[in-house]
GROMACS .gro file of N, CA and C in nm:
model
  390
    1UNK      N    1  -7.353   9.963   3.568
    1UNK     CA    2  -7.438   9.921   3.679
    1UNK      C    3  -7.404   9.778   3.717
    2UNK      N    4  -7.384   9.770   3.796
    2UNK     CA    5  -7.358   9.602   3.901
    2UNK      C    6  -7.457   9.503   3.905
    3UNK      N    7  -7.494   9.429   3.898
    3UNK     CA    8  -7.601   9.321   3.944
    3UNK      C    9  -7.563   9.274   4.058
    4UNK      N   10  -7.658   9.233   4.114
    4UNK     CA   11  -7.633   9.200   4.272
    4UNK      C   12  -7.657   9.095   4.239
    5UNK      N   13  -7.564   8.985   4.298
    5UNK     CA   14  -7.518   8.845   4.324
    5UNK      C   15  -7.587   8.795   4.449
    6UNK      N   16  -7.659   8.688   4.469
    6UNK     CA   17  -7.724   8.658   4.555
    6UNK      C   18  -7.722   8.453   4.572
    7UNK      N   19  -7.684   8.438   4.731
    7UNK     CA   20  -7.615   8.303   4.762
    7UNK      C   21  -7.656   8.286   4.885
    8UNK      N   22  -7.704   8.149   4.948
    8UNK     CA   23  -7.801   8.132   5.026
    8UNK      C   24  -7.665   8.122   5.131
    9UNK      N   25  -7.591   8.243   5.133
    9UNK     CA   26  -7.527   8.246   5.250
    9UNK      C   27  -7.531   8.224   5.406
   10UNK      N   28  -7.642   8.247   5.457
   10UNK     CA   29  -7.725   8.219   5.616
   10UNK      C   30  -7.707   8.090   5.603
   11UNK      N   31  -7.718   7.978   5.537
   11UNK     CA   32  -7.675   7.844   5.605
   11UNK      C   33  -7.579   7.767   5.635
   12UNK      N   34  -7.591   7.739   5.746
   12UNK     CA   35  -7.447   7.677   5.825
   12UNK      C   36  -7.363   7.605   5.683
   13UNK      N   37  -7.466   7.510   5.561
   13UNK     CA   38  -7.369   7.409   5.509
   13UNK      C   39  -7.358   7.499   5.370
   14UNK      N   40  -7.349   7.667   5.387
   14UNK     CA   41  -7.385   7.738   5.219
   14UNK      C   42  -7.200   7.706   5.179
   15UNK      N   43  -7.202   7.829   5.100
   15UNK     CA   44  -7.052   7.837   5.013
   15UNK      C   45  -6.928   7.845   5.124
   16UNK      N   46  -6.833   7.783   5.126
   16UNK     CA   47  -6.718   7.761   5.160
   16UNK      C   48  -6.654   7.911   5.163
   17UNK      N   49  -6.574   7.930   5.274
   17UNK     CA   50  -6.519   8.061   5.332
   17UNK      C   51  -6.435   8.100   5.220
   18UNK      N   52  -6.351   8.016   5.133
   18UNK     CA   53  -6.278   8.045   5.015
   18UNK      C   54  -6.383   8.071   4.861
   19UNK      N   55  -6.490   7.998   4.861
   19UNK     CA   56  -6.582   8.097   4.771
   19UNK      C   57  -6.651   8.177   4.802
   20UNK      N   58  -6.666   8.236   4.915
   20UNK     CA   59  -6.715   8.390   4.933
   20UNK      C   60  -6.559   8.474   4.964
   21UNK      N   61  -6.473   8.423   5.001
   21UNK     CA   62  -6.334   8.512   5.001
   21UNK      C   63  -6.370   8.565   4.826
   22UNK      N   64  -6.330   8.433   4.736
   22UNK     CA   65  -6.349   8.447   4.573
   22UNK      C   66  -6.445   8.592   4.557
   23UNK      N   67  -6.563   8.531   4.565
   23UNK     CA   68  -6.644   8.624   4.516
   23UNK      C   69  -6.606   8.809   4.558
   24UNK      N   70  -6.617   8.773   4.718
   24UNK     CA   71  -6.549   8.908   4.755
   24UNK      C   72  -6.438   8.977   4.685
   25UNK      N   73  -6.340   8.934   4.682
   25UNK     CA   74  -6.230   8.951   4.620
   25UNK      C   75  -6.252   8.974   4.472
   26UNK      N   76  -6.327   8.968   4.403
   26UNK     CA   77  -6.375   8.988   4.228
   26UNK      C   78  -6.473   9.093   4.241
   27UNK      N   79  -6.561   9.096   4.292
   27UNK     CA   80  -6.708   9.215   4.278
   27UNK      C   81  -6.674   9.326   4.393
   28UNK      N   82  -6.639   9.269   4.495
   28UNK     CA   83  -6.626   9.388   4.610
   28UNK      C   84  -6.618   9.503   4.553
   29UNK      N   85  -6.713   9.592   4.591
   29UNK     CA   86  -6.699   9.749   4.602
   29UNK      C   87  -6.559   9.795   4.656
   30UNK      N   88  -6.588   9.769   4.788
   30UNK     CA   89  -6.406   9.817   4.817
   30UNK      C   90  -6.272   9.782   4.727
   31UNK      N   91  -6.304   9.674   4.637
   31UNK     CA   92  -6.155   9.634   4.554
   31UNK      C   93  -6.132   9.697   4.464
   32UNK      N   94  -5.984   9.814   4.469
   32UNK     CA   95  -5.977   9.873   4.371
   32UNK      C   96  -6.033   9.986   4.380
   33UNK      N   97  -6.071  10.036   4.503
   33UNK     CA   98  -6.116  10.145   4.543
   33UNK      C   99  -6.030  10.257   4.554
   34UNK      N  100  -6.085  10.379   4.542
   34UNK     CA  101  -5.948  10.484   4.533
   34UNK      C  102  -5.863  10.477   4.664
   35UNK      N  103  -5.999  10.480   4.763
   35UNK     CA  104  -5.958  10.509   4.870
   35UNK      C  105  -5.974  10.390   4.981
   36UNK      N  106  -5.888  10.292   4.986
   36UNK     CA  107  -5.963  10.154   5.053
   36UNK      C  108  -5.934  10.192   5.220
   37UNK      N  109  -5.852  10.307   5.236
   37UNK     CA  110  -5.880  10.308   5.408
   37UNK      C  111  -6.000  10.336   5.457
   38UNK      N  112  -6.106  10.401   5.377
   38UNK     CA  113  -6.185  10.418   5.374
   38UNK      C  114  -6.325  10.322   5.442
   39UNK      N  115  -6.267  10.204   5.390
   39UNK     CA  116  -6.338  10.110   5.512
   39UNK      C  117  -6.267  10.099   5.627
   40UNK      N  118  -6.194  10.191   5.679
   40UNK     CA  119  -6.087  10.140   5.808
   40UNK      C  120  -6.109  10.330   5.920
   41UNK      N  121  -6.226  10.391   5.881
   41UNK     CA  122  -6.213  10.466   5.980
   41UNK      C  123  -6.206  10.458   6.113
   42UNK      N  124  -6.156  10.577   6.171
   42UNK     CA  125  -6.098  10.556   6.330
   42UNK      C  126  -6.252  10.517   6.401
   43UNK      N  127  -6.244  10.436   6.521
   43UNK     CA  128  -6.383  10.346   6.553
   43UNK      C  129  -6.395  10.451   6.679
   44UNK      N  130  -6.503  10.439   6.718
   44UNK     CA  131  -6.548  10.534   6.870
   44UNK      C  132  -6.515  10.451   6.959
   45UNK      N  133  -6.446  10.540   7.026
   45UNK     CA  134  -6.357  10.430   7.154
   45UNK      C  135  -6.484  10.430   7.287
   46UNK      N  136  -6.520  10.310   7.324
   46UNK     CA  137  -6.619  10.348   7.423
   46UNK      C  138  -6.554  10.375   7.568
   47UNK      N  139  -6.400  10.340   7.558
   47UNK     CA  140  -6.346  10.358   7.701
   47UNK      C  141  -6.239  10.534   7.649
   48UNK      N  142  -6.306  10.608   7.556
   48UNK     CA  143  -6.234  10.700   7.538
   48UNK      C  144  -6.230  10.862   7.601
   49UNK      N  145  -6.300  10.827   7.660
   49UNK     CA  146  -6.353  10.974   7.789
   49UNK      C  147  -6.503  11.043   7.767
   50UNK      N  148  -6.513  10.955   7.646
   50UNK     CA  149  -6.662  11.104   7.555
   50UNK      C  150  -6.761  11.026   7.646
   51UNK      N  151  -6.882  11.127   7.654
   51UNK     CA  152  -6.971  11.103   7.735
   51UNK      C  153  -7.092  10.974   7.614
   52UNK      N  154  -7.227  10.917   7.710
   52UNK     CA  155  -7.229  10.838   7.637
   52UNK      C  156  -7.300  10.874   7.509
   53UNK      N  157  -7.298  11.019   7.504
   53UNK     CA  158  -7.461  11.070   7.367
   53UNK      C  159  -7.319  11.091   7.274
   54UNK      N  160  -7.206  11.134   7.286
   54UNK     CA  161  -7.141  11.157   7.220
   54UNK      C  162  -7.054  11.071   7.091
   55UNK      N  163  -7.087  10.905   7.205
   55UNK     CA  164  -7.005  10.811   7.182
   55UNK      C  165  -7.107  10.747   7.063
   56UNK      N  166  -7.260  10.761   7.133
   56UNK     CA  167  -7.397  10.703   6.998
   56UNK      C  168  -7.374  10.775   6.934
   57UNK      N  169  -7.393  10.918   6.927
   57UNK     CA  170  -7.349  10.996   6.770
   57UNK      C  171  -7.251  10.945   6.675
   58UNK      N  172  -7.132  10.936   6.765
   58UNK     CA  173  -6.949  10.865   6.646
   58UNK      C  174  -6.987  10.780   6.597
   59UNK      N  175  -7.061  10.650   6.682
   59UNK     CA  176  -7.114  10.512   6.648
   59UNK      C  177  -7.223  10.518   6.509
   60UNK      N  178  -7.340  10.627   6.530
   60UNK     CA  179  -7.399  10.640   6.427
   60UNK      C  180  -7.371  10.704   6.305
   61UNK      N  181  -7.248  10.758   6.303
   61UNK     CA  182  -7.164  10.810   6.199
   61UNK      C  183  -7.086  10.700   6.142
   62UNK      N  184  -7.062  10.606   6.224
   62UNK     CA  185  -6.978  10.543   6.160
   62UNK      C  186  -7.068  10.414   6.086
   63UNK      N  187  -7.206  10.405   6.127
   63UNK     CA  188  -7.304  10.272   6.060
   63UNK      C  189  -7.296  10.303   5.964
   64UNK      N  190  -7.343  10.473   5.994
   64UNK     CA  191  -7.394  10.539   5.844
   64UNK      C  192  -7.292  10.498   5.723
   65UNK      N  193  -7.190  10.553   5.758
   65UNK     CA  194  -7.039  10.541   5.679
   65UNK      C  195  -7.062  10.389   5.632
   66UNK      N  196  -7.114  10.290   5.681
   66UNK     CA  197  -7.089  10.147   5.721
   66UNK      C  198  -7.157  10.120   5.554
   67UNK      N  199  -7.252  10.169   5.572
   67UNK     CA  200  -7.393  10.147   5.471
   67UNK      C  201  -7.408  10.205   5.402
   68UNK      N  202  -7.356  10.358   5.361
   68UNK     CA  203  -7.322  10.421   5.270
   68UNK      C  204  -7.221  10.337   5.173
   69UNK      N  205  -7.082  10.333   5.194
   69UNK     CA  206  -6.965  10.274   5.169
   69UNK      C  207  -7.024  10.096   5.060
   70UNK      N  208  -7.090  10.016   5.133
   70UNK     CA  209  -7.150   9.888   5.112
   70UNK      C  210  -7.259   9.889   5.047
   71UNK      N  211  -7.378  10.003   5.071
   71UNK     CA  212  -7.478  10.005   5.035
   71UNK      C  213  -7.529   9.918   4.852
   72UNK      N  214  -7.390   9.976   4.798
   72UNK     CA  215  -7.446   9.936   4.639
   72UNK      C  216  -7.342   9.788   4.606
   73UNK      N  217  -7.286   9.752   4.715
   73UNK     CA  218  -7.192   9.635   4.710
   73UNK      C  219  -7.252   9.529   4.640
   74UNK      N  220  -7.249   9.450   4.532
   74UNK     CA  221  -7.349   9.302   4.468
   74UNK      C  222  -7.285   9.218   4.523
   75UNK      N  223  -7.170   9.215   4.622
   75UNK     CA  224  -7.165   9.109   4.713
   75UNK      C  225  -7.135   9.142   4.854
   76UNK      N  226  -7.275   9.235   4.933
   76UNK     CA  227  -7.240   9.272   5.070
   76UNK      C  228  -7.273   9.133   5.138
   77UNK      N  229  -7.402   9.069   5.112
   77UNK     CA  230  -7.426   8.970   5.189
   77UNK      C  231  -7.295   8.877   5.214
   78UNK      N  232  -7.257   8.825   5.124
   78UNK     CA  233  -7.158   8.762   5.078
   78UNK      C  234  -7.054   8.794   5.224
   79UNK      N  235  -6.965   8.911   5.157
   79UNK     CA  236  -6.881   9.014   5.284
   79UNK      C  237  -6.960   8.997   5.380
   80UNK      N  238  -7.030   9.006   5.435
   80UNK     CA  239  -7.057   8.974   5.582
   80UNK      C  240  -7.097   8.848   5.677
   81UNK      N  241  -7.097   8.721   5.533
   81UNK     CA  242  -7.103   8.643   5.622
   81UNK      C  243  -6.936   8.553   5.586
   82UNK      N  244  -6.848   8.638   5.530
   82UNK     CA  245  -6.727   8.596   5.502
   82UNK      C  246  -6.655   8.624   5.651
   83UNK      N  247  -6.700   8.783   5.697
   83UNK     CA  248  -6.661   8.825   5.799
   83UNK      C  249  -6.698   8.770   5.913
   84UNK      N  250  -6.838   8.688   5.914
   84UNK     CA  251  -6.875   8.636   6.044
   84UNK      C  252  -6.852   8.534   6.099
   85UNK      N  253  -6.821   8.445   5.985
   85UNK     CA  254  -6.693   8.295   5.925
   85UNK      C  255  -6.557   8.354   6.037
   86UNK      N  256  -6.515   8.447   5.961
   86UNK     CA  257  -6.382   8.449   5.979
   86UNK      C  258  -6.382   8.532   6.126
   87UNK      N  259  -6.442   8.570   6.181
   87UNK     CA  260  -6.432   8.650   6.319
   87UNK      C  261  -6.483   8.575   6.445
   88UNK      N  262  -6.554   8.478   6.367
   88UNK     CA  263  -6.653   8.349   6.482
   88UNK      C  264  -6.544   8.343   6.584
   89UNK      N  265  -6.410   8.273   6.605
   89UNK     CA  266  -6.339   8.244   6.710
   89UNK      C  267  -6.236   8.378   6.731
   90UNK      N  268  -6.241   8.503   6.668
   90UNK     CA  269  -6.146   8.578   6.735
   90UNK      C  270  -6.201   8.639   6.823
   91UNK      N  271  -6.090   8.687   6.893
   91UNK     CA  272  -6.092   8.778   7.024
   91UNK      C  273  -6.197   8.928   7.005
   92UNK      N  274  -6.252   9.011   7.039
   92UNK     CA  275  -6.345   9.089   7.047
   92UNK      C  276  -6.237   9.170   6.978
   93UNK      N  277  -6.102   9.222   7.028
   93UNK     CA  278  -6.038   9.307   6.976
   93UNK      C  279  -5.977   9.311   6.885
   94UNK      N  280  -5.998   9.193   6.804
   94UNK     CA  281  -5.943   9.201   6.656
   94UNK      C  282  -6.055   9.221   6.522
   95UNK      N  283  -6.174   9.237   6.583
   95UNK     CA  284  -6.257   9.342   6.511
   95UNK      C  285  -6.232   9.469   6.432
   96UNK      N  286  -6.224   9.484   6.358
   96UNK     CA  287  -6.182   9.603   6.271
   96UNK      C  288  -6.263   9.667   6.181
   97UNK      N  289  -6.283   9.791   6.142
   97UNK     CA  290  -6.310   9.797   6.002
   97UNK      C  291  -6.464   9.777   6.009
   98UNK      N  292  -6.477   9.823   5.817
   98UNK     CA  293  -6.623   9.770   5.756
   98UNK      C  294  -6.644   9.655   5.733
   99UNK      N  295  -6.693   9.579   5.724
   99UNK     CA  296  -6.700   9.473   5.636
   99UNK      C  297  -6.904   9.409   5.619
  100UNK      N  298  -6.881   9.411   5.504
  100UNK     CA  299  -7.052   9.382   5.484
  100UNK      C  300  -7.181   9.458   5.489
  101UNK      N  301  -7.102   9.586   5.527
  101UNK     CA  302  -7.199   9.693   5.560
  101UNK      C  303  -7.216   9.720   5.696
  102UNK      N  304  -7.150   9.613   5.787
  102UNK     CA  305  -7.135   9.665   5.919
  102UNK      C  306  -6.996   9.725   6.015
  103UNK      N  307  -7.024   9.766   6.130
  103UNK     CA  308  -6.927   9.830   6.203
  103UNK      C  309  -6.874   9.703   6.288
  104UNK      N  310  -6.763   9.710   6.327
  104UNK     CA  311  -6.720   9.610   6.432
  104UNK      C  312  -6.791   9.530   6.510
  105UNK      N  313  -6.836   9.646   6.598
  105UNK     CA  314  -6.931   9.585   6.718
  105UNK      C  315  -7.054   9.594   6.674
  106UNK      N  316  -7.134   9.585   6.556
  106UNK     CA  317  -7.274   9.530   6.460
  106UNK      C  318  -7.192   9.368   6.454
  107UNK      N  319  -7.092   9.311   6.416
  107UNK     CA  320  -7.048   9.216   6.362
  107UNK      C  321  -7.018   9.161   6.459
  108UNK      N  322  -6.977   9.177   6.578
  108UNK     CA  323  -6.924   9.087   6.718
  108UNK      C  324  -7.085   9.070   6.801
  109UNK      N  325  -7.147   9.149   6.773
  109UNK     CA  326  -7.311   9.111   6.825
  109UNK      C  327  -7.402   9.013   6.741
  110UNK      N  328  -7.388   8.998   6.618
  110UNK     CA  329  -7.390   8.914   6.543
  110UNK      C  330  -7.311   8.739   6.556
  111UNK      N  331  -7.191   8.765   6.565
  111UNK     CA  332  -7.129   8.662   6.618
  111UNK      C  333  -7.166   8.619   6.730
  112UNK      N  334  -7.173   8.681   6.867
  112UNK     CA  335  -7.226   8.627   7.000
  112UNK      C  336  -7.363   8.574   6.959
  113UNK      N  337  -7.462   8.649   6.874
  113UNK     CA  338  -7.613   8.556   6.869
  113UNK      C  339  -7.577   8.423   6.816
  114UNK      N  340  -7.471   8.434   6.671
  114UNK     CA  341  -7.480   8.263   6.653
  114UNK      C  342  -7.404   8.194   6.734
  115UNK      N  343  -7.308   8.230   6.810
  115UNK     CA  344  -7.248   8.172   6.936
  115UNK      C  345  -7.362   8.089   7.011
  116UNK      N  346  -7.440   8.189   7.058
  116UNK     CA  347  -7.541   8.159   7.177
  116UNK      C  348  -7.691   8.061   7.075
  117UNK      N  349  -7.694   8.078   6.986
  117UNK     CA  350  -7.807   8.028   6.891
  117UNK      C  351  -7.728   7.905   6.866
  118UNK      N  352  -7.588   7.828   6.857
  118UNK     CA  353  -7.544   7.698   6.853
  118UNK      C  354  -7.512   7.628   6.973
  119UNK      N  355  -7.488   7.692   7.049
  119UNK     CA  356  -7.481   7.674   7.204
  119UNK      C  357  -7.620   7.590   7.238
  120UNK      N  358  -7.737   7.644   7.191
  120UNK     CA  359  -7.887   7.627   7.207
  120UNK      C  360  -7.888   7.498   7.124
  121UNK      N  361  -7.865   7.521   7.026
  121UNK     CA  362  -7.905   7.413   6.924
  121UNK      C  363  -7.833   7.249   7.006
  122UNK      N  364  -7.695   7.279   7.033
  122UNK     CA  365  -7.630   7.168   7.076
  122UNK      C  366  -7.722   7.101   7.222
  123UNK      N  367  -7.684   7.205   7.302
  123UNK     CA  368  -7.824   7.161   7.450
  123UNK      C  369  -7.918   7.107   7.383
  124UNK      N  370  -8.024   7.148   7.335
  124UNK     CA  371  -8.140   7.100   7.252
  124UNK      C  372  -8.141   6.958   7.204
  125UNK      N  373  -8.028   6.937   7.098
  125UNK     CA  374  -7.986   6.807   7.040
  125UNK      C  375  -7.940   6.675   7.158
  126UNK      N  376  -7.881   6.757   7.255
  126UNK     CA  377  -7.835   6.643   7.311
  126UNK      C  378  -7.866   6.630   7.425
  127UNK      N  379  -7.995   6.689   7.485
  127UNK     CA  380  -8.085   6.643   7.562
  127UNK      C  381  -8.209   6.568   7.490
  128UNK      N  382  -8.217   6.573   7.349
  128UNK     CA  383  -8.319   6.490   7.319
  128UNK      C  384  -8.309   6.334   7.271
  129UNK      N  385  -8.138   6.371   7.241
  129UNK     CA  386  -8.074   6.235   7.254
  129UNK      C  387  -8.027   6.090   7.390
  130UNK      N  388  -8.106   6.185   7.442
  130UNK     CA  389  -8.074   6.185   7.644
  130UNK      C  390  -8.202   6.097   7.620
   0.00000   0.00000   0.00000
């Protein structure tokens, strides 16, 4: 049985992208997995012809998969804010994969809130410095 590892990851000044890489890289569920494509199933293409109930079904197959897969991970938190570190400035389409228990576009909606939630913070700061 695993113990779940727990690190005040949510703050901007928590563990350094190379000690949650660490940690990831040692406890991860996926490491050493039989089957590691397994976090890499094919994603629901939303520009792929399927209508849109068809496209929420794939999508909800694939959370499921998301959270199944991660569910017993003792370092999902960890993995997902390694992933949200590391995806902050990429392009939408280099989204991939599981990571943290989420699907791609769970993790690029995530990224745009703290995008738009530092965006805020900065306005905020430096109109009161005004």
């Amino acid at each position: 049985m695993r113990t779940m590892l727990s690190l005040p990851c949510q703050k901007p000044n928590g563990p350094a992208i190379t000690d949650l890489s660490s940690l990831v890289s040692k406890f991860g569920t996926c490491v050493g997995a039989l089957n590691p494509d397994a976090w890499f199933p094919p994603e629901p293409n939303p520009s792929g012809g399927e209508s849109p109930e068809a496209l929420a079904i794939r999508r909800a197959d694939y959370e499921n998969t998301a959270r199944q897969l991660c569910g017993p991970c003792p370092v999902r938190t960890q993995c997902l804010e390694l992933a949200l570190r590391e995806e902050h400035d990429l392009p939408q389409t280099w989204f991939h994969g599981i990571r943290g228990g989420k699907a791609p576009w769970q993790r690029r909606s995530m990224v745009r809130r703290r995008r738009q939630a530092a965006a805020r913070q900065i306005t905020e700061t430096s109109e009161a410095v005004a």
